[in-house]
Coordinates of C-alpha atoms in Angstrom, one line a residue:
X229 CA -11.4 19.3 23.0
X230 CA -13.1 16.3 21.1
X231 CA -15.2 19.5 18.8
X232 CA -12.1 20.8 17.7
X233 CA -10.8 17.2 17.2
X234 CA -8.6 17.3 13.7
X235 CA -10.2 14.9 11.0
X236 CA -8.7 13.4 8.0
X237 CA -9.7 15.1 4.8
X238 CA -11.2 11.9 3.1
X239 CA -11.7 8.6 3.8
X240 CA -8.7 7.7 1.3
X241 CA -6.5 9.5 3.4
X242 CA -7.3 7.7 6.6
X243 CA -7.3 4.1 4.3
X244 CA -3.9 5.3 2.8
X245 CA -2.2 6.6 5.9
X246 CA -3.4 3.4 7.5
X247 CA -2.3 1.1 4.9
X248 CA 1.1 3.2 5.0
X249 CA 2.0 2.6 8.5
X250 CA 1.1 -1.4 8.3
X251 CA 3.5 -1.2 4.9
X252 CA 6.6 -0.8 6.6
X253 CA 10.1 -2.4 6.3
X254 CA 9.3 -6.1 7.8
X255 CA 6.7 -6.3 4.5
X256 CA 10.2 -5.7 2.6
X257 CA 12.6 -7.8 4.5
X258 CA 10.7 -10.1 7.0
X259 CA 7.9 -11.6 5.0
X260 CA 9.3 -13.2 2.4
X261 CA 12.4 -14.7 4.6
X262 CA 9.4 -16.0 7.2
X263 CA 7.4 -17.8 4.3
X264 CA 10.6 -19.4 2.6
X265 CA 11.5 -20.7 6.1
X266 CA 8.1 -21.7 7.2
X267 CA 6.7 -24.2 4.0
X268 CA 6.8 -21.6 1.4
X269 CA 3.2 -21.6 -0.2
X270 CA 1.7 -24.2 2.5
X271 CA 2.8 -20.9 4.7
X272 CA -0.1 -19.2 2.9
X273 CA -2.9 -21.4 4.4
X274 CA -1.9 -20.5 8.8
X275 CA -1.2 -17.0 7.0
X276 CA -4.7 -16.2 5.7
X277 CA -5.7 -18.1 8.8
X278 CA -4.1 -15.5 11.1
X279 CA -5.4 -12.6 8.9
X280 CA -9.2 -13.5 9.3
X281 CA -8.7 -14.5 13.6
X282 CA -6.3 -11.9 14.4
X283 CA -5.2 -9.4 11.6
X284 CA -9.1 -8.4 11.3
X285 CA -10.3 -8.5 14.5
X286 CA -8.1 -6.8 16.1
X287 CA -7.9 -4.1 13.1
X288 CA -11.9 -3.5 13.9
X289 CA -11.5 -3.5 17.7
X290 CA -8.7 -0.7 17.2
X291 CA -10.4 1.0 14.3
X292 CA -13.6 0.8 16.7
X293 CA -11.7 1.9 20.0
X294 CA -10.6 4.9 18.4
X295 CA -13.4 5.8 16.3
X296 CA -16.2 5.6 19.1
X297 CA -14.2 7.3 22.4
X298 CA -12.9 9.9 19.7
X299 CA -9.5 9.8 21.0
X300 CA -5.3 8.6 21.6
X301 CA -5.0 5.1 22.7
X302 CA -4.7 6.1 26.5
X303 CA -8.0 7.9 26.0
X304 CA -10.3 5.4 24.0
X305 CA -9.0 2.9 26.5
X306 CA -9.6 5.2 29.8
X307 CA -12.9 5.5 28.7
X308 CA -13.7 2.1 28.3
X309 CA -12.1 1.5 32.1
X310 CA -10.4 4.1 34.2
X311 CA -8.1 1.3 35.9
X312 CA -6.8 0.3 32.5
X313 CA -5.9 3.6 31.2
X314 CA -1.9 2.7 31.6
X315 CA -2.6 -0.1 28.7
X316 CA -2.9 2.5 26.3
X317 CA 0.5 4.4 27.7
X318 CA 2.5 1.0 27.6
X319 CA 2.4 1.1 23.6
X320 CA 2.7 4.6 23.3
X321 CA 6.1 4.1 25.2
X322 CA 6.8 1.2 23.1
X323 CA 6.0 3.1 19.9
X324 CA 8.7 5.8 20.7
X325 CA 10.9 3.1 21.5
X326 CA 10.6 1.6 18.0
X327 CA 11.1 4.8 16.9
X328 CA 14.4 5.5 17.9
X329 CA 16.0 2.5 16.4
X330 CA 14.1 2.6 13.3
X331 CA 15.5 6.4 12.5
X332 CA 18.7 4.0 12.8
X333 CA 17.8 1.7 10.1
X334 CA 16.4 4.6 7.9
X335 CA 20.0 6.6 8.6
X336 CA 21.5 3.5 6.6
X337 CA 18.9 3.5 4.2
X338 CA 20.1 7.1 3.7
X339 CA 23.0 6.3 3.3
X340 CA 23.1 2.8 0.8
X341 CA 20.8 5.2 -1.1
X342 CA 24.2 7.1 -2.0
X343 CA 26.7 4.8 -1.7
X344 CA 24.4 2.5 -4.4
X345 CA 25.2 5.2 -7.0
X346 CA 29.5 4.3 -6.9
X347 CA 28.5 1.0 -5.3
X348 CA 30.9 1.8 -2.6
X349 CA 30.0 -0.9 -0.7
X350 CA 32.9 -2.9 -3.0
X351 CA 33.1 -7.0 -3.2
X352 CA 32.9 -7.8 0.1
X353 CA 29.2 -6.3 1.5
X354 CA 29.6 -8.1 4.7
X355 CA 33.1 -6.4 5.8
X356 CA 32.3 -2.8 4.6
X357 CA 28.7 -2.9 6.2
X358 CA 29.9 -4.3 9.6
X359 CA 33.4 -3.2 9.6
X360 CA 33.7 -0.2 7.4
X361 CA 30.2 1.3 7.6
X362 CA 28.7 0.6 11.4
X363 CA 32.4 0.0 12.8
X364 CA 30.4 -2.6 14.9
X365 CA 32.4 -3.4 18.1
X366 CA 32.7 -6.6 19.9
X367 CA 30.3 -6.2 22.4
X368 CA 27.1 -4.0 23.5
X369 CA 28.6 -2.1 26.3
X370 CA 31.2 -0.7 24.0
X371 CA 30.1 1.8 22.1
X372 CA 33.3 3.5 20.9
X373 CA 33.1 7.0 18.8
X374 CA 29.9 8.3 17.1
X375 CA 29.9 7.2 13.4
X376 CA 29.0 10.7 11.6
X377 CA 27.3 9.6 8.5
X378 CA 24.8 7.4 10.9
X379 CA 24.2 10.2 12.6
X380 CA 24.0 12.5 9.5
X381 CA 21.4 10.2 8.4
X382 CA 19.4 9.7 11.7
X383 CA 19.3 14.0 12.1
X384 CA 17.9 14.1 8.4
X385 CA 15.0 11.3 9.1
X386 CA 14.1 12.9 12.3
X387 CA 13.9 16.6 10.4
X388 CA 11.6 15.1 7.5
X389 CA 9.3 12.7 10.7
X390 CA 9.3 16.4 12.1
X391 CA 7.9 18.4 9.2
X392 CA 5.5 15.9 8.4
X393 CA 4.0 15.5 11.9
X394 CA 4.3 19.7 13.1
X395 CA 1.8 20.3 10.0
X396 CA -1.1 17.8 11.4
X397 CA -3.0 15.2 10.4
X398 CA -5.0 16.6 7.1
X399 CA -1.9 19.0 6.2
X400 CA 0.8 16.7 7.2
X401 CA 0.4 13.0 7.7
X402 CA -1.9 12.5 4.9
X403 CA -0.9 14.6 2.0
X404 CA 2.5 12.9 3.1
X405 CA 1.5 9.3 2.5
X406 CA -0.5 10.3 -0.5
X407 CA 2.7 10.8 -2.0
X408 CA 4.9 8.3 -0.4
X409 CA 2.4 5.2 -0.4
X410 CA 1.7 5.7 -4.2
X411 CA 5.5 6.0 -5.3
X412 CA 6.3 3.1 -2.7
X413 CA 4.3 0.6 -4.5
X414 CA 5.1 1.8 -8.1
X415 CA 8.8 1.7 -7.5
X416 CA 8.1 -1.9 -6.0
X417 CA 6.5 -3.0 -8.8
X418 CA 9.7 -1.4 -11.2
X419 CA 11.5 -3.3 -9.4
X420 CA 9.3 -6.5 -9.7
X421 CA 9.2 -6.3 -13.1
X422 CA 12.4 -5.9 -13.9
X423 CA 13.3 -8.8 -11.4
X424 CA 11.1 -11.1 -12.5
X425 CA 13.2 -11.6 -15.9
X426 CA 16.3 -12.1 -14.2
X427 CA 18.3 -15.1 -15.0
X428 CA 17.6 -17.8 -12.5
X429 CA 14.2 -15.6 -11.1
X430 CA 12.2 -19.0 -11.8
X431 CA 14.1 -20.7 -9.7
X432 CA 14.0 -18.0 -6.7
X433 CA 10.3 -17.7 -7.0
X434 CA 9.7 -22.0 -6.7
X435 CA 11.9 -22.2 -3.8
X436 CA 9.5 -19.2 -2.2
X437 CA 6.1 -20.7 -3.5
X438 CA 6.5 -24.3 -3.4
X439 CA 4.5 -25.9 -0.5
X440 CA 6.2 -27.5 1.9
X441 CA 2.9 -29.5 3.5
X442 CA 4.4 -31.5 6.0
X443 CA 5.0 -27.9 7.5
X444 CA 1.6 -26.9 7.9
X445 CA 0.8 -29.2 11.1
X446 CA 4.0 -27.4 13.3
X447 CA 2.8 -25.0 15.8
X448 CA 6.2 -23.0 15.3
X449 CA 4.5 -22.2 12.0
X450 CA 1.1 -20.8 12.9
X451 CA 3.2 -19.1 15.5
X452 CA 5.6 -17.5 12.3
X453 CA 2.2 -16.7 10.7
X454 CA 0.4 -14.9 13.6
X455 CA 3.6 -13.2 14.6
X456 CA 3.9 -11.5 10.8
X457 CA 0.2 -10.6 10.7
X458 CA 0.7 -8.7 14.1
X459 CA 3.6 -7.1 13.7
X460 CA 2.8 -6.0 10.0
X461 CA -0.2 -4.3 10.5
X462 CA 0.7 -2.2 13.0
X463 CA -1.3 -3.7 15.8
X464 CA -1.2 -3.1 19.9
X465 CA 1.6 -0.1 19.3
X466 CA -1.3 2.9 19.7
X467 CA -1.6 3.8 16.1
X468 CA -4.5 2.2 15.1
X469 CA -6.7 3.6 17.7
X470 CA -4.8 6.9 17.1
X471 CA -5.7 7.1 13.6
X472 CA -9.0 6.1 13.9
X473 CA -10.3 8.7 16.4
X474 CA -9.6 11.1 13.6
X475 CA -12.3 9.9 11.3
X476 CA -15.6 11.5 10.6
X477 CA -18.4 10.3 12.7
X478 CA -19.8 8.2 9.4
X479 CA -17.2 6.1 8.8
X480 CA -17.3 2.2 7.3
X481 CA -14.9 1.0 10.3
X482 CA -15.6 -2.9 9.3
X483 CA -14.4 -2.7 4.9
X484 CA -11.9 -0.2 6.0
X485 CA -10.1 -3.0 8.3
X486 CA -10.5 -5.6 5.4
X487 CA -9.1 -2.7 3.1
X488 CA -5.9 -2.0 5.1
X489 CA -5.5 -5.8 5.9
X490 CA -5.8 -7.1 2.2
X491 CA -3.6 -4.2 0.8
X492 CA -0.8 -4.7 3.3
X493 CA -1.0 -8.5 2.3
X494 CA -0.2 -7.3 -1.0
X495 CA 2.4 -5.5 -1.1
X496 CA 4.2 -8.3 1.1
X497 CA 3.5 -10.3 -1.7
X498 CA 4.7 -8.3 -4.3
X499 CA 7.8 -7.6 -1.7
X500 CA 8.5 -11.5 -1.9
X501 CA 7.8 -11.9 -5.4
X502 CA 10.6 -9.0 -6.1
X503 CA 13.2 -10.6 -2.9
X504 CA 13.3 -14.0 -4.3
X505 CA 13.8 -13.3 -8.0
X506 CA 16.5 -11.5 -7.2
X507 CA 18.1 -13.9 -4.6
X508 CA 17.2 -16.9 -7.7
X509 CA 19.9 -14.3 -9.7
X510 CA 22.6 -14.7 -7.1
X511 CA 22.1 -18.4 -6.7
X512 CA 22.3 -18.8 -10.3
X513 CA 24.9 -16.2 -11.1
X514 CA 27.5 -17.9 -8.1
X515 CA 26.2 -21.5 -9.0
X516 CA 25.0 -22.4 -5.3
X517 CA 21.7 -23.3 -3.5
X518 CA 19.2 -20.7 -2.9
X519 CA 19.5 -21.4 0.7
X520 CA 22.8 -20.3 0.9
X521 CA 21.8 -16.6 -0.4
X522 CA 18.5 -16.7 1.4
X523 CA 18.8 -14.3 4.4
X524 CA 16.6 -11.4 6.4
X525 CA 16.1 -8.5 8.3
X526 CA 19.1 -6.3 8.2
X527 CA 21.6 -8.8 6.5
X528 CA 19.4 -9.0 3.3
X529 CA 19.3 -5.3 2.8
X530 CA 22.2 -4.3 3.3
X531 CA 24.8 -7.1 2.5
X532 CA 23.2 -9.7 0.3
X533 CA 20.8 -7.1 -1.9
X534 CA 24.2 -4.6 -2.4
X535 CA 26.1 -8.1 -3.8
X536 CA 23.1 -8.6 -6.1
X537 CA 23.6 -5.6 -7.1
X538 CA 27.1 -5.4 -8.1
X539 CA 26.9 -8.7 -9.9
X540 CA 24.2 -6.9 -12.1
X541 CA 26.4 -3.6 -13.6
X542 CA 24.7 -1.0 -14.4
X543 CA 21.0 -2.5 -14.0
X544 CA 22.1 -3.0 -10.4
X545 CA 22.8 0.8 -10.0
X546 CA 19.4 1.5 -10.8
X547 CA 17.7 -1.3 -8.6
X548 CA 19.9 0.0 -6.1
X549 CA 18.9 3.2 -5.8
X550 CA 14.8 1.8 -6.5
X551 CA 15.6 -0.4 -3.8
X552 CA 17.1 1.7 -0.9
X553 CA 14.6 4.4 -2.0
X554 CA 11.7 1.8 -1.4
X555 CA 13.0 1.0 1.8
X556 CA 13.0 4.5 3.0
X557 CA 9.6 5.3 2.2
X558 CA 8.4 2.2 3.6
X559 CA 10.2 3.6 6.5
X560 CA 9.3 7.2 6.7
X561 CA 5.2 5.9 6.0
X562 CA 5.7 3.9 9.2
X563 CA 7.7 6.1 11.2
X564 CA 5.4 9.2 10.9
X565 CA 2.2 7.2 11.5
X566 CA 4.9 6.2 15.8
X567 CA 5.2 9.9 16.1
X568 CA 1.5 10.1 15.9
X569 CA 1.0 7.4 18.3
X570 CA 2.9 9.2 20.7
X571 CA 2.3 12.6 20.2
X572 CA -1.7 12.3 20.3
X573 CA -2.2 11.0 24.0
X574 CA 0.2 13.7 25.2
X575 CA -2.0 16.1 23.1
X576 CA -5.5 14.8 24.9
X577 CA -4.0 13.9 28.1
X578 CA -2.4 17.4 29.1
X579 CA -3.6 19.9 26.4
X580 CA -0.2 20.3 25.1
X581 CA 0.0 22.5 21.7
X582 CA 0.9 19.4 18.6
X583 CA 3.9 21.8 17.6
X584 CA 5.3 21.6 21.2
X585 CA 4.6 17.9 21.7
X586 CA 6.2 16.7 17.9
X587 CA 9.0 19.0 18.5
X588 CA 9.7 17.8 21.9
X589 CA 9.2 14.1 20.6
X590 CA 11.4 14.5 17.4
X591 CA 14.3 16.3 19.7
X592 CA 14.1 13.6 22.3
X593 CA 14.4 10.5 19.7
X594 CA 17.8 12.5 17.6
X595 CA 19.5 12.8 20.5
X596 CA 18.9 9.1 22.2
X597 CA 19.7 8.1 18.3
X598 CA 23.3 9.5 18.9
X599 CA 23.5 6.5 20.8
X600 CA 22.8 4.0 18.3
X601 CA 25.1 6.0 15.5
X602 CA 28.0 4.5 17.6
X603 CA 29.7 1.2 16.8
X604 CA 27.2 -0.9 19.4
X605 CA 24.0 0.3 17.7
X606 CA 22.9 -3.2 16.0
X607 CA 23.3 -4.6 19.1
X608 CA 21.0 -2.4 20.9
X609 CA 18.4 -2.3 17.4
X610 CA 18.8 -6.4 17.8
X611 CA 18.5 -7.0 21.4
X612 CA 15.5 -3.9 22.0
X613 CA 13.4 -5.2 18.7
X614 CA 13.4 -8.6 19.8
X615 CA 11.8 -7.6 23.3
X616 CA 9.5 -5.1 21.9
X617 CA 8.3 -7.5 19.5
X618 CA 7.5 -10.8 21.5
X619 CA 7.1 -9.3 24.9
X620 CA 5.8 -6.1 24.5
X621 CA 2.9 -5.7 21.9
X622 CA 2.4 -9.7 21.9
X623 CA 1.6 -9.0 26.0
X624 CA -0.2 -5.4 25.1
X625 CA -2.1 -7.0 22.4
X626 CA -3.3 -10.4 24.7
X627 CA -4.2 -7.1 27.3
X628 CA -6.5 -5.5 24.7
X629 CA -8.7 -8.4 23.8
X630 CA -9.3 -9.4 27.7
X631 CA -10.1 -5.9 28.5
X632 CA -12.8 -5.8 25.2
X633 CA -13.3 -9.3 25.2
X634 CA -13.9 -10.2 28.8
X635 CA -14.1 -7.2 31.8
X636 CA -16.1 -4.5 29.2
X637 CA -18.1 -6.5 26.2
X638 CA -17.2 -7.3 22.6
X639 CA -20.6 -5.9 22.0
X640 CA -19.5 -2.4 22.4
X641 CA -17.0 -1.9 19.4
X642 CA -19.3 -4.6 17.6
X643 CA -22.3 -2.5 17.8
X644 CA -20.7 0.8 16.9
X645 CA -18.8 -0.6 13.8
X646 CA -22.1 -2.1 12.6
X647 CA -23.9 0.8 12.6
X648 CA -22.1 2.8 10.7
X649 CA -20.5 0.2 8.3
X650 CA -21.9 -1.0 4.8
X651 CA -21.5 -4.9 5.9
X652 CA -21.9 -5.9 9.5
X653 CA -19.6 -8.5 11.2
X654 CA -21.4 -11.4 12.4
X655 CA -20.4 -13.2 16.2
X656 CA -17.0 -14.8 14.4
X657 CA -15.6 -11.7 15.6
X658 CA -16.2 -11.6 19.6
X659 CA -15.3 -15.5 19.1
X660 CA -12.0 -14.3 17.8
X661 CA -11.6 -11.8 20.5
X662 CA -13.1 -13.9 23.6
X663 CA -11.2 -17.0 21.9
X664 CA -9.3 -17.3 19.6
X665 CA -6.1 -14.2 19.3
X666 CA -6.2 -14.4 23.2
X667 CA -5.3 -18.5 23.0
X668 CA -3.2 -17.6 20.3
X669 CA -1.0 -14.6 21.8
X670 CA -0.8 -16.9 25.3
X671 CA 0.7 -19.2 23.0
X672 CA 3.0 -16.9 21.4
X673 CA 4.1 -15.6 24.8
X674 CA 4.6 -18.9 26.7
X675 CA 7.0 -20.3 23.6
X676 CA 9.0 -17.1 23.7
X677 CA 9.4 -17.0 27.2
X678 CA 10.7 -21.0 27.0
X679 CA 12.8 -20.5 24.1
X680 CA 14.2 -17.2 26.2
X681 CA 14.8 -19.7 29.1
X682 CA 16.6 -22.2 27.1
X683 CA 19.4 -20.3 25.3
X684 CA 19.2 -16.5 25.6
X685 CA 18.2 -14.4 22.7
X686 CA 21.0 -14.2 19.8
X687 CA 23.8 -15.6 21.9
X688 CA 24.2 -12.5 24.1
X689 CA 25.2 -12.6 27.6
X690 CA 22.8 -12.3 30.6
X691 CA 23.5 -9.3 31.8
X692 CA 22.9 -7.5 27.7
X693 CA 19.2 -9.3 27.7
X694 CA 18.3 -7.6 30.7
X695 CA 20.4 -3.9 30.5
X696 CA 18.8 -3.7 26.8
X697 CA 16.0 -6.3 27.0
X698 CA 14.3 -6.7 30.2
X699 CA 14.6 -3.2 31.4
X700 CA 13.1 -1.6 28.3
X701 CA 9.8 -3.9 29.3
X702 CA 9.9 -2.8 32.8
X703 CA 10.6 0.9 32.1
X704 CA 7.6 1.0 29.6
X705 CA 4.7 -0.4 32.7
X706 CA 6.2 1.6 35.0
X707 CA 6.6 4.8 33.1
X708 CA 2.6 3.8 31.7
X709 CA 1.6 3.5 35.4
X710 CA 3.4 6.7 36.5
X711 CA 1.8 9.0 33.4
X712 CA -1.8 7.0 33.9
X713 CA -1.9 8.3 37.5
X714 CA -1.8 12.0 36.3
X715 CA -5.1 14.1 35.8
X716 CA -6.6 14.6 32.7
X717 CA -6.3 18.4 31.7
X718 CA -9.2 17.8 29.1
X719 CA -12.7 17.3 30.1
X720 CA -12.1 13.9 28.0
X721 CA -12.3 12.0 30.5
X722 CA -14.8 11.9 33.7
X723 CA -12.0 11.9 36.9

């Protein structure tokens, strides 16, 4: 099994596919909302912070993991210790999870990508994206009819995820993002320059950089700024350790973290540099604050950005189309590099042909999307991200650096990376793992478990949080426990 193990063709192909999957739609719509809200450039400093204690680290641990056990997440991680093999199902389950609301998002990106050409969306965004285009019902048990175009969209995204994956790593994945991650970034910087000399761009781009200092001492802040750096670089979901375990044996683990971690950083800039431009425009254009057009996640894409754009004429066709066509790719880079992530430890674990397992995967993950193509789908997206996010990976994360950092030995993924890398990382690093991102993710956890106790997630009711919310995090243990308790068909692992 780990002979025949497929390898990436180059080194920039593993480096580019990484970089891809940490480049994903939060760069676009969460970064430069969380930096506005959180001191603007005094953000920077906890930022950078969390990038060199967390981001890093826990890149190299992963990159390491992967690289030196040659295998899925499940597998590096069995290998390491038997008993904690169901850690490395947990975020594989997660990762599917993601995936099945994100072909959601990507269905809309789809479809703004068309409607940008009429700009169909008409004067009043809000109503024709909640009302017209989602048909959003008034609560998240009722789901009313399936919305066709949705699910149009989410069949399409699920087709392309499909094709990419079935042809492999070397064939598929990374002559894929080789493509996608290159036109990504030149469309982003179209659109950057062109935003840049908007009227009133100045003014979006001082409200986003000007430092707020007396921010820089809340804890809610370096909380904002490790959050973003975990979430954005695709950590504790399986894919890192996934796509590492398909490098050759002489790889430079250690600059190839620090290569993926600075080049997601900037594109997130160059994301908020091109966001806040445009949202100084609107300000200008309507005569209000900035703060009254400042907005993220969903909202910002696809109900402020499309008013930008009709206030703009025909310019605001083609940043339209730039725009929604950035989004996807972001989108598609991310989503292929999930499939991978939960495809691969199916592969390893029961010997399963890749064409069977991605087909299976992508069949699965269109038909739970018919769910979300019905008028309650952005409350299930809402309520299941906000779980996955600060319970899930914040809890599988904290799990990873006590397993490495405290029952096996730092030492181990140190020792490897160093051998093989150009420059070798110093004890910083099993400070940071035995230390540091484990105080930090306790941290993280404990505050979103009070702030959960104090006034429920987004207003829902109780009984939402825990049919959308709570469940999802007790389905993905026990379904992690159930599938770790199965024999390993490959001799990859000693029973």
């Amino acid at each position: 099994m780990e002979e025949n193990r497929e390898q990436w063709g180059s080194k920039l192909g593993f480096i580019i596919a990484a970089i891809g999957s940490a480049v994903g739609l939060g760069n676009i719509w969460r970064f430069p909302y969380i930096a506005y809200s959180n001191g603007g450039g005094a953000f920077l400093i906890p930022y950078f912070f969390a990038i060199f204690t967390a981001g890093i680290p826990l890149l190299i641990l992963e990159y390491g993991l992967g690289h030196k056990f040659k295998g899925s997440t499940p597998l590096a991680i069995a290998k390491v210790n038997k008993k904690w093999e169901w850690l490395g199902w947990w975020p594989t389950i997660n990762a599917f999870i993601i995936l099945t609301y994100y072909s959601m998002i990507l269905s809309w990106a789809v479809n703004y990508l068309r409607f940008s050409l009429t700009k169909a969306w008409g004067s009043d965004t809000n109503t024709f994206f909640h009302v017209d285009f989602i048909k959003l019902t008034e609560s998240p048990f009722k789901f009313s009819g399936v919305i066709l175009p949705i699910l149009i969209g989410i069949a399409v995204i699920w087709f392309i995820n499909w094709i990419i994956c079935y042809k492999g790593i070397k064939g598929g994945i990374e002559k894929a993002n080789k493509i996608l991650l290159p036109a990504l970034v030149v469309i982003m910087i179209i659109i950057v320059i062109r935003s840049v000399n908007l009227e009133g761009a100045t003014e979006g781009l001082n409200t986003l950089f000007t430092p707020d200092w007396s921010k820089v001492m809340e804890p809610k802040v370096w909380i904002a700024a490790y959050g973003q750096v975990f979430f954005s670089l695709s950590l504790a979901m399986g894919i890192m350790m996934t796509y590492s375990s398909y490098l050759p044996e002489k790889t430079d683990i250690n600059n190839s973290a620090f290569m993926t971690a600075f080049a997601n950083c900037g594109f997130e800039f160059l994301s908020a540099i091109a966001v806040f431009s445009i949202l100084g425009f609107m300000a200008t254009s309507k005569g209000v604050p900035i703060n009254e057009v400042v907005s993220s996640g969903v909202g910002l894409a696809f109900v402020v950005f499309p008013a930008v754009f009709t206030e703009m004429g025909t310019l605001g066709v083609i940043l339209g189309v730039l725009f929604f066509l950035c989004l996807l790719f972001a989108g598609i880079t991310s989503s292929v590099s999930l499939i991978e992530a939960v495809s691969a430890p199916f592969i390893d674990k029961f010997g399963w042909a890749r064409n069977k397992v991605v087909a299976v995967i992508c069949t699965i993950g269109f038909l739970i999307g018919i769910l979300y193509s019905t008028g309650a789908g952005l409350y299930l997206l809402d309520i299941i991200d906000n779980f996955i996010n600060n319970y899930g990976i914040v809890v599988v994360g904290l799990l990873e650096v006590i397993l490495i950092g405290w029952i096996s030995s730092p030492d181990t993924v140190r020792n490897h990376t160093n051998e093989i890398s150009y420059f070798r990382i110093g004890k910083w690093w099993n400070i940071c793992v035995k230390f540091v991102t484990p105080a930090i993710l306790v941290f993280m956890l404990v505050q979103s478990i009070l702030t959960e106790v104090k006034t429920p997630y987004g207003g829902y009711e109780l009984s939402a949080l825990l049919a959308y919310g709570w469940s999802i995090i007790g389905f993905g243990i026990i379904l992690a426990l159930i599938i770790s308790k199965r024999h390993w068909k490959s001799k990859n692992v000693v029973e």
